[in-house]
CSV table of N, CA, C and O in Angstrom, one decimal:
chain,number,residue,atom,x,y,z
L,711,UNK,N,-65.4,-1.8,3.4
L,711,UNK,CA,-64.9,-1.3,2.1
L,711,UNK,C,-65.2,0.2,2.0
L,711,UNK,O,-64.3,1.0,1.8
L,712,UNK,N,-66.6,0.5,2.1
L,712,UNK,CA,-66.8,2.1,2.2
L,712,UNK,C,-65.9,2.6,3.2
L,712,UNK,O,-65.8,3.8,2.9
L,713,UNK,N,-65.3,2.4,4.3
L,713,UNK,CA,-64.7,2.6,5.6
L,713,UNK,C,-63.3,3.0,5.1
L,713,UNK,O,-62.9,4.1,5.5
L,714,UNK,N,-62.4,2.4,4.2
L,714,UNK,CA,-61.9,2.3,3.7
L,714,UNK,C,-61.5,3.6,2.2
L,714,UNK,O,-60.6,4.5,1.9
L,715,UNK,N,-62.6,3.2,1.8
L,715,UNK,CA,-62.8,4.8,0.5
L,715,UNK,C,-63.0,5.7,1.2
L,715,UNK,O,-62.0,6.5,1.1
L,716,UNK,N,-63.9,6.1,2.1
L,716,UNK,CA,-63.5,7.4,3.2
L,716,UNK,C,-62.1,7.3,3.7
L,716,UNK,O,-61.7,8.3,3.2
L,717,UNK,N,-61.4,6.9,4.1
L,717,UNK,CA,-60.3,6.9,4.9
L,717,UNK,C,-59.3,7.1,3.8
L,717,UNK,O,-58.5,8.0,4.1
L,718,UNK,N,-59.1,6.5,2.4
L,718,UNK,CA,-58.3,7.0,1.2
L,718,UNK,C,-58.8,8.2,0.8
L,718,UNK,O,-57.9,9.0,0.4
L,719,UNK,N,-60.0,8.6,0.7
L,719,UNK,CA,-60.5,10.4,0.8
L,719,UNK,C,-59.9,11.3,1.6
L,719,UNK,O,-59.2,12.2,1.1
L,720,UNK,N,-60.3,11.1,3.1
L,720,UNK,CA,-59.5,11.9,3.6
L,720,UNK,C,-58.1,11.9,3.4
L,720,UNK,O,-57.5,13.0,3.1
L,721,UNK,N,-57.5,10.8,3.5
L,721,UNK,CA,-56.4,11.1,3.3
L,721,UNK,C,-55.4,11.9,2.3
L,721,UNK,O,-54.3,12.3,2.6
L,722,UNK,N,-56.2,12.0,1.0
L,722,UNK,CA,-55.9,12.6,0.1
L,722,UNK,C,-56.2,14.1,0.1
L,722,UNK,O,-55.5,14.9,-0.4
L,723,UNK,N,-57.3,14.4,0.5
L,723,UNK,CA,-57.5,15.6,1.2
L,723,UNK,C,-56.3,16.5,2.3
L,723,UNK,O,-55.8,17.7,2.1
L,724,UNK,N,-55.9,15.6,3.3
L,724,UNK,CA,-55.2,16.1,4.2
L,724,UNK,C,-53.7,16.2,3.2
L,724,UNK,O,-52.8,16.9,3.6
L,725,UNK,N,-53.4,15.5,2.1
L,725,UNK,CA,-51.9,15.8,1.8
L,725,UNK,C,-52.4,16.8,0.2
L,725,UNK,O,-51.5,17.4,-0.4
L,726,UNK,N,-53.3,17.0,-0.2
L,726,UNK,CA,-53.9,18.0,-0.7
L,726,UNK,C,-53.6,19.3,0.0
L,726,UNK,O,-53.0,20.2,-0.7
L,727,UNK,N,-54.0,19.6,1.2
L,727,UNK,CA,-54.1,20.5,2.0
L,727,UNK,C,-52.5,21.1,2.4
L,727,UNK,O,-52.2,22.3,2.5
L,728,UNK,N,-51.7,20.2,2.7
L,728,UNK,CA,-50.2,20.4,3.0
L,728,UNK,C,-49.5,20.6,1.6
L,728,UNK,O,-48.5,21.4,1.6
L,729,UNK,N,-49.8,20.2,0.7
L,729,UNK,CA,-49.0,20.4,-0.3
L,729,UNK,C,-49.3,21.7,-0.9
L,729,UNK,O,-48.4,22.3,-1.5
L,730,UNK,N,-51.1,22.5,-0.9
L,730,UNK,CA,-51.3,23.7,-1.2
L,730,UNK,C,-50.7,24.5,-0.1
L,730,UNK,O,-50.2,25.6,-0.4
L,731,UNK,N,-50.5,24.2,1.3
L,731,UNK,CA,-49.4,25.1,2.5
L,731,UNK,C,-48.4,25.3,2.0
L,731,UNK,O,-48.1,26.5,1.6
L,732,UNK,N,-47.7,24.2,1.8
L,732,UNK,CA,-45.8,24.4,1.5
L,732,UNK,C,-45.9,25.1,-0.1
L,732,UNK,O,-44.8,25.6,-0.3
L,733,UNK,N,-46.6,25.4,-1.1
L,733,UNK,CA,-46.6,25.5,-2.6
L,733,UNK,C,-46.6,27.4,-1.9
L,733,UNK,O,-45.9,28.3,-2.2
L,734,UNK,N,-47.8,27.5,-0.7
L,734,UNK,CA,-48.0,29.3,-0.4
L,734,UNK,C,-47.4,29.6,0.0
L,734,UNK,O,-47.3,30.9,-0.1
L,735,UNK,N,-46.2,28.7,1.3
L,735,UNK,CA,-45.2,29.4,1.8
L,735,UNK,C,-43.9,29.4,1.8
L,735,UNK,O,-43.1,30.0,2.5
L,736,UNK,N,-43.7,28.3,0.2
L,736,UNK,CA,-42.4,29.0,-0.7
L,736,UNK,C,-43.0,30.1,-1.5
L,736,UNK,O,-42.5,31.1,-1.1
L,737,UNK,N,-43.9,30.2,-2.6
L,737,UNK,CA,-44.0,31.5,-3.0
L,737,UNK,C,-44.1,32.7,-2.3
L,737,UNK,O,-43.9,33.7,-2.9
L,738,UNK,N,-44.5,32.8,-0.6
L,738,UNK,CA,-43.9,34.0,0.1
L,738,UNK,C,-43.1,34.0,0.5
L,738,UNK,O,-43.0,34.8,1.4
L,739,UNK,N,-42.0,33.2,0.1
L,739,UNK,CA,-40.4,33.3,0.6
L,739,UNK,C,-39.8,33.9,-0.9
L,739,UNK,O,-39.1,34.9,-1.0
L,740,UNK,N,-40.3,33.3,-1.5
L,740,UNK,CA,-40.0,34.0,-3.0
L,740,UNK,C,-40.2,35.1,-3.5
L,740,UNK,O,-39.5,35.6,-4.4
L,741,UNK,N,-41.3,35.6,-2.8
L,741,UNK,CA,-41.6,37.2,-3.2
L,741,UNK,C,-40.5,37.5,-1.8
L,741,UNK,O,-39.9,38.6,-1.9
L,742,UNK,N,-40.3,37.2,-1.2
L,742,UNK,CA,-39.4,38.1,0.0
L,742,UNK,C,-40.8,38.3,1.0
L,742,UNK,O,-40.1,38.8,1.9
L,743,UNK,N,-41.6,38.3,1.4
L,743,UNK,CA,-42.3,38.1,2.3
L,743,UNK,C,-42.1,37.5,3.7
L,743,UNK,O,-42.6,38.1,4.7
L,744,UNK,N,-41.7,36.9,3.7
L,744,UNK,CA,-41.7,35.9,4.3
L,744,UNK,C,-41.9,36.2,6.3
L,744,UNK,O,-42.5,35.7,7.3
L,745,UNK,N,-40.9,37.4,6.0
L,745,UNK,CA,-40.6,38.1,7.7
L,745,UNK,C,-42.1,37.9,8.3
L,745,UNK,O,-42.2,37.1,9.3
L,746,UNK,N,-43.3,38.7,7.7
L,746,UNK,CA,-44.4,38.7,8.1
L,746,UNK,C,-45.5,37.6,8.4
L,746,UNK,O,-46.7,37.7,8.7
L,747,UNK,N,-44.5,36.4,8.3
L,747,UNK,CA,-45.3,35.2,8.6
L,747,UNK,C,-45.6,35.2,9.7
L,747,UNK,O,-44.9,35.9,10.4
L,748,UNK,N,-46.6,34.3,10.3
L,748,UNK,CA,-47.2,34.2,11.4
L,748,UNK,C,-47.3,35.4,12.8
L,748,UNK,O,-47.5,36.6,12.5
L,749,UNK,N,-47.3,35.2,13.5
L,749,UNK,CA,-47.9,36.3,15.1
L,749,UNK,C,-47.1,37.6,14.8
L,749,UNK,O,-46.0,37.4,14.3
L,750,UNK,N,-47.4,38.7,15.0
L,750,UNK,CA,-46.3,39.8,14.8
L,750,UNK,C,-45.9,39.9,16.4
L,750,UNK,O,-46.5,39.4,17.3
L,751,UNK,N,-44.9,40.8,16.3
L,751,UNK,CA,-44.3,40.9,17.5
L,751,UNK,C,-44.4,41.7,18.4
L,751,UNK,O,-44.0,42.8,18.3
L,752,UNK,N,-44.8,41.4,19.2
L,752,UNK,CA,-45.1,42.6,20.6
L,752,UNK,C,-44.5,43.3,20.9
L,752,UNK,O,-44.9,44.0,21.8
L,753,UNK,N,-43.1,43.4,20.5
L,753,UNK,CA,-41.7,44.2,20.8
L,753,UNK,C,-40.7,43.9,20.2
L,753,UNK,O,-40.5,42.7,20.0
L,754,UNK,N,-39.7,45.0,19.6
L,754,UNK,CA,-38.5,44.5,19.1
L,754,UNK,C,-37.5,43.4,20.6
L,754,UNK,O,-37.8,43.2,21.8
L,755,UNK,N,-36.5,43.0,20.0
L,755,UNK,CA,-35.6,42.3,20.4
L,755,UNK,C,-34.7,43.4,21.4
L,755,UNK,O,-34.7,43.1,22.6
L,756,UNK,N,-34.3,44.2,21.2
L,756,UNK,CA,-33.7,45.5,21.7
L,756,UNK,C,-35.2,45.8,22.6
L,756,UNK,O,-35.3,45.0,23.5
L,757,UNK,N,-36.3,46.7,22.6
L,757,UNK,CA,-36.6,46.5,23.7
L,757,UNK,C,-37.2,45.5,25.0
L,757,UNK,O,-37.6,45.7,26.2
L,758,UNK,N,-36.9,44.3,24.2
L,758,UNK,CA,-37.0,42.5,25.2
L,758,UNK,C,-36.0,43.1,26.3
L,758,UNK,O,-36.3,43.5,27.4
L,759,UNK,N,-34.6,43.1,25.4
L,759,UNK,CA,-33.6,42.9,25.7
L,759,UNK,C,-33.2,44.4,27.3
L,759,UNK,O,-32.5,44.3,28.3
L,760,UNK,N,-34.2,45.5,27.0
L,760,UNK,CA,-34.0,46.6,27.9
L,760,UNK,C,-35.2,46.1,29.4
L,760,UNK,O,-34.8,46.2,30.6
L,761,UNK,N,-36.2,45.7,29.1
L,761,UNK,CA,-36.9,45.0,29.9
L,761,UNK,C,-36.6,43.9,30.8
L,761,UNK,O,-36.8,43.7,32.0
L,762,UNK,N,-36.1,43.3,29.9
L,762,UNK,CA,-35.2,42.0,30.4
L,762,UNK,C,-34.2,41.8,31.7
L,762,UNK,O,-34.0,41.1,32.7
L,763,UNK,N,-33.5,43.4,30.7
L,763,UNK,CA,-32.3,43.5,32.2
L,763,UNK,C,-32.7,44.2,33.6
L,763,UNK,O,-32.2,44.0,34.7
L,764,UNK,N,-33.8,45.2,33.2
L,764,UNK,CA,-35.0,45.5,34.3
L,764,UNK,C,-35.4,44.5,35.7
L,764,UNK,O,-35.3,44.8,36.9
L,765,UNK,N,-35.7,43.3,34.8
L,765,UNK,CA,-36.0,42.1,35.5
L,765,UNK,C,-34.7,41.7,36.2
L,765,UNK,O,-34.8,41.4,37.4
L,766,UNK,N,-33.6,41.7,35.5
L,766,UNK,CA,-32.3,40.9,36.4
L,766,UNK,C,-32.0,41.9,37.2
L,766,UNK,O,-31.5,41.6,38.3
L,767,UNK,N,-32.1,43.0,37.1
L,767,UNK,CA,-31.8,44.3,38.6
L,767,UNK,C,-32.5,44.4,39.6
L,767,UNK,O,-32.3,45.0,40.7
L,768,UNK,N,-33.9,43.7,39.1
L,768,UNK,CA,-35.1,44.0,40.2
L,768,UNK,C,-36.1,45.3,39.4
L,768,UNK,O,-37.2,44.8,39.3
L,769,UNK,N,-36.1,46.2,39.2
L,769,UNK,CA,-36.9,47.0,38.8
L,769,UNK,C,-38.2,46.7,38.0
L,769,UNK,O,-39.2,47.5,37.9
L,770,UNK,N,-38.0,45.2,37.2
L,770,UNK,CA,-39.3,44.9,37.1
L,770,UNK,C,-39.9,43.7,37.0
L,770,UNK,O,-39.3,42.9,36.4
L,771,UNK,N,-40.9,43.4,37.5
L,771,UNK,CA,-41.0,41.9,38.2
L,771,UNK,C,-41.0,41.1,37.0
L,771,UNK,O,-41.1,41.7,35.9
L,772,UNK,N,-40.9,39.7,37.0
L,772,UNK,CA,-40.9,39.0,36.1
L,772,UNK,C,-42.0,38.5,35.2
L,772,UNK,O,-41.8,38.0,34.1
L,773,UNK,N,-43.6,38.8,36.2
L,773,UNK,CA,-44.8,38.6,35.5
L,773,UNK,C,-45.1,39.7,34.9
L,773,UNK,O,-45.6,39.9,33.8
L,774,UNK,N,-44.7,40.4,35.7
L,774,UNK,CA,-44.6,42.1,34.7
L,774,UNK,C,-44.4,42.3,33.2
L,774,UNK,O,-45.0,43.0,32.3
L,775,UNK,N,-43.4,41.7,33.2
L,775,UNK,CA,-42.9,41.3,31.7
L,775,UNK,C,-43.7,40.3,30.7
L,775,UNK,O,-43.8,40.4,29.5
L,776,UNK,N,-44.2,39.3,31.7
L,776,UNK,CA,-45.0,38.2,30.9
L,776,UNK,C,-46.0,39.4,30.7
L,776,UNK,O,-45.5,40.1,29.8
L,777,UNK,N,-46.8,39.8,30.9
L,777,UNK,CA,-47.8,40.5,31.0
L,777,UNK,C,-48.2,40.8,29.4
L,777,UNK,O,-48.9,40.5,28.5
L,778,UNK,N,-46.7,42.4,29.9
L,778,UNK,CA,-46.7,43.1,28.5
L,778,UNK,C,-46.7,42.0,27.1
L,778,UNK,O,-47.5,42.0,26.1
L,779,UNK,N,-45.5,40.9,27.2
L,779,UNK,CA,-45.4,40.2,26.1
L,779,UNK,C,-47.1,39.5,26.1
L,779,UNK,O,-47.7,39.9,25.1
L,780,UNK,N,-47.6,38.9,26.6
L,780,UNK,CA,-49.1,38.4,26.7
L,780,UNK,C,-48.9,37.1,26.8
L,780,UNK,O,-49.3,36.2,26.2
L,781,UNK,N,-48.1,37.2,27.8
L,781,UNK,CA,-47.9,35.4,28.1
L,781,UNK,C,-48.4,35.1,29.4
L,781,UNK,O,-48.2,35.5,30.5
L,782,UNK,N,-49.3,34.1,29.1
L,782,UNK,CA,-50.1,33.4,30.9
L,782,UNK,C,-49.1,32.8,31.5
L,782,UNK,O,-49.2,32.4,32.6
């Protein structure tokens, strides 16, 4: 029975916890925020895209690129 009241605890907890997430990450959609969510970016898309073609000519190796982006 106590096994039980813990287990209905946490669980109310964990949908506690998700429903204050989704309540913070509509209100930063709502202010217009939103772009800034999560990891920023290590490069625009335009220069991916210049590096990228680097790689398909040969001029720059393909770990090379992982590198800069910070990918193992």
């Amino acid at each position: 029975m106590i096994i039980e009241l813990y287990a209905a605890m946490a669980q109310a907890e964990i949908e506690k916890k998700e429903k204050h997430q989704r309540e913070g990450i509509d209100a930063k959609k709502n202010r217009g925020e939103w772009d800034d969510y999560g990891c920023p970016a290590i490069m625009s898309q335009k220069e991916f895209l210049e590096h990228y073609e680097k790689v398909l000519s040969g001029e720059l190796r393909p770990f090379e690129l992982m590198k800069q982006l910070g990918i193992n």
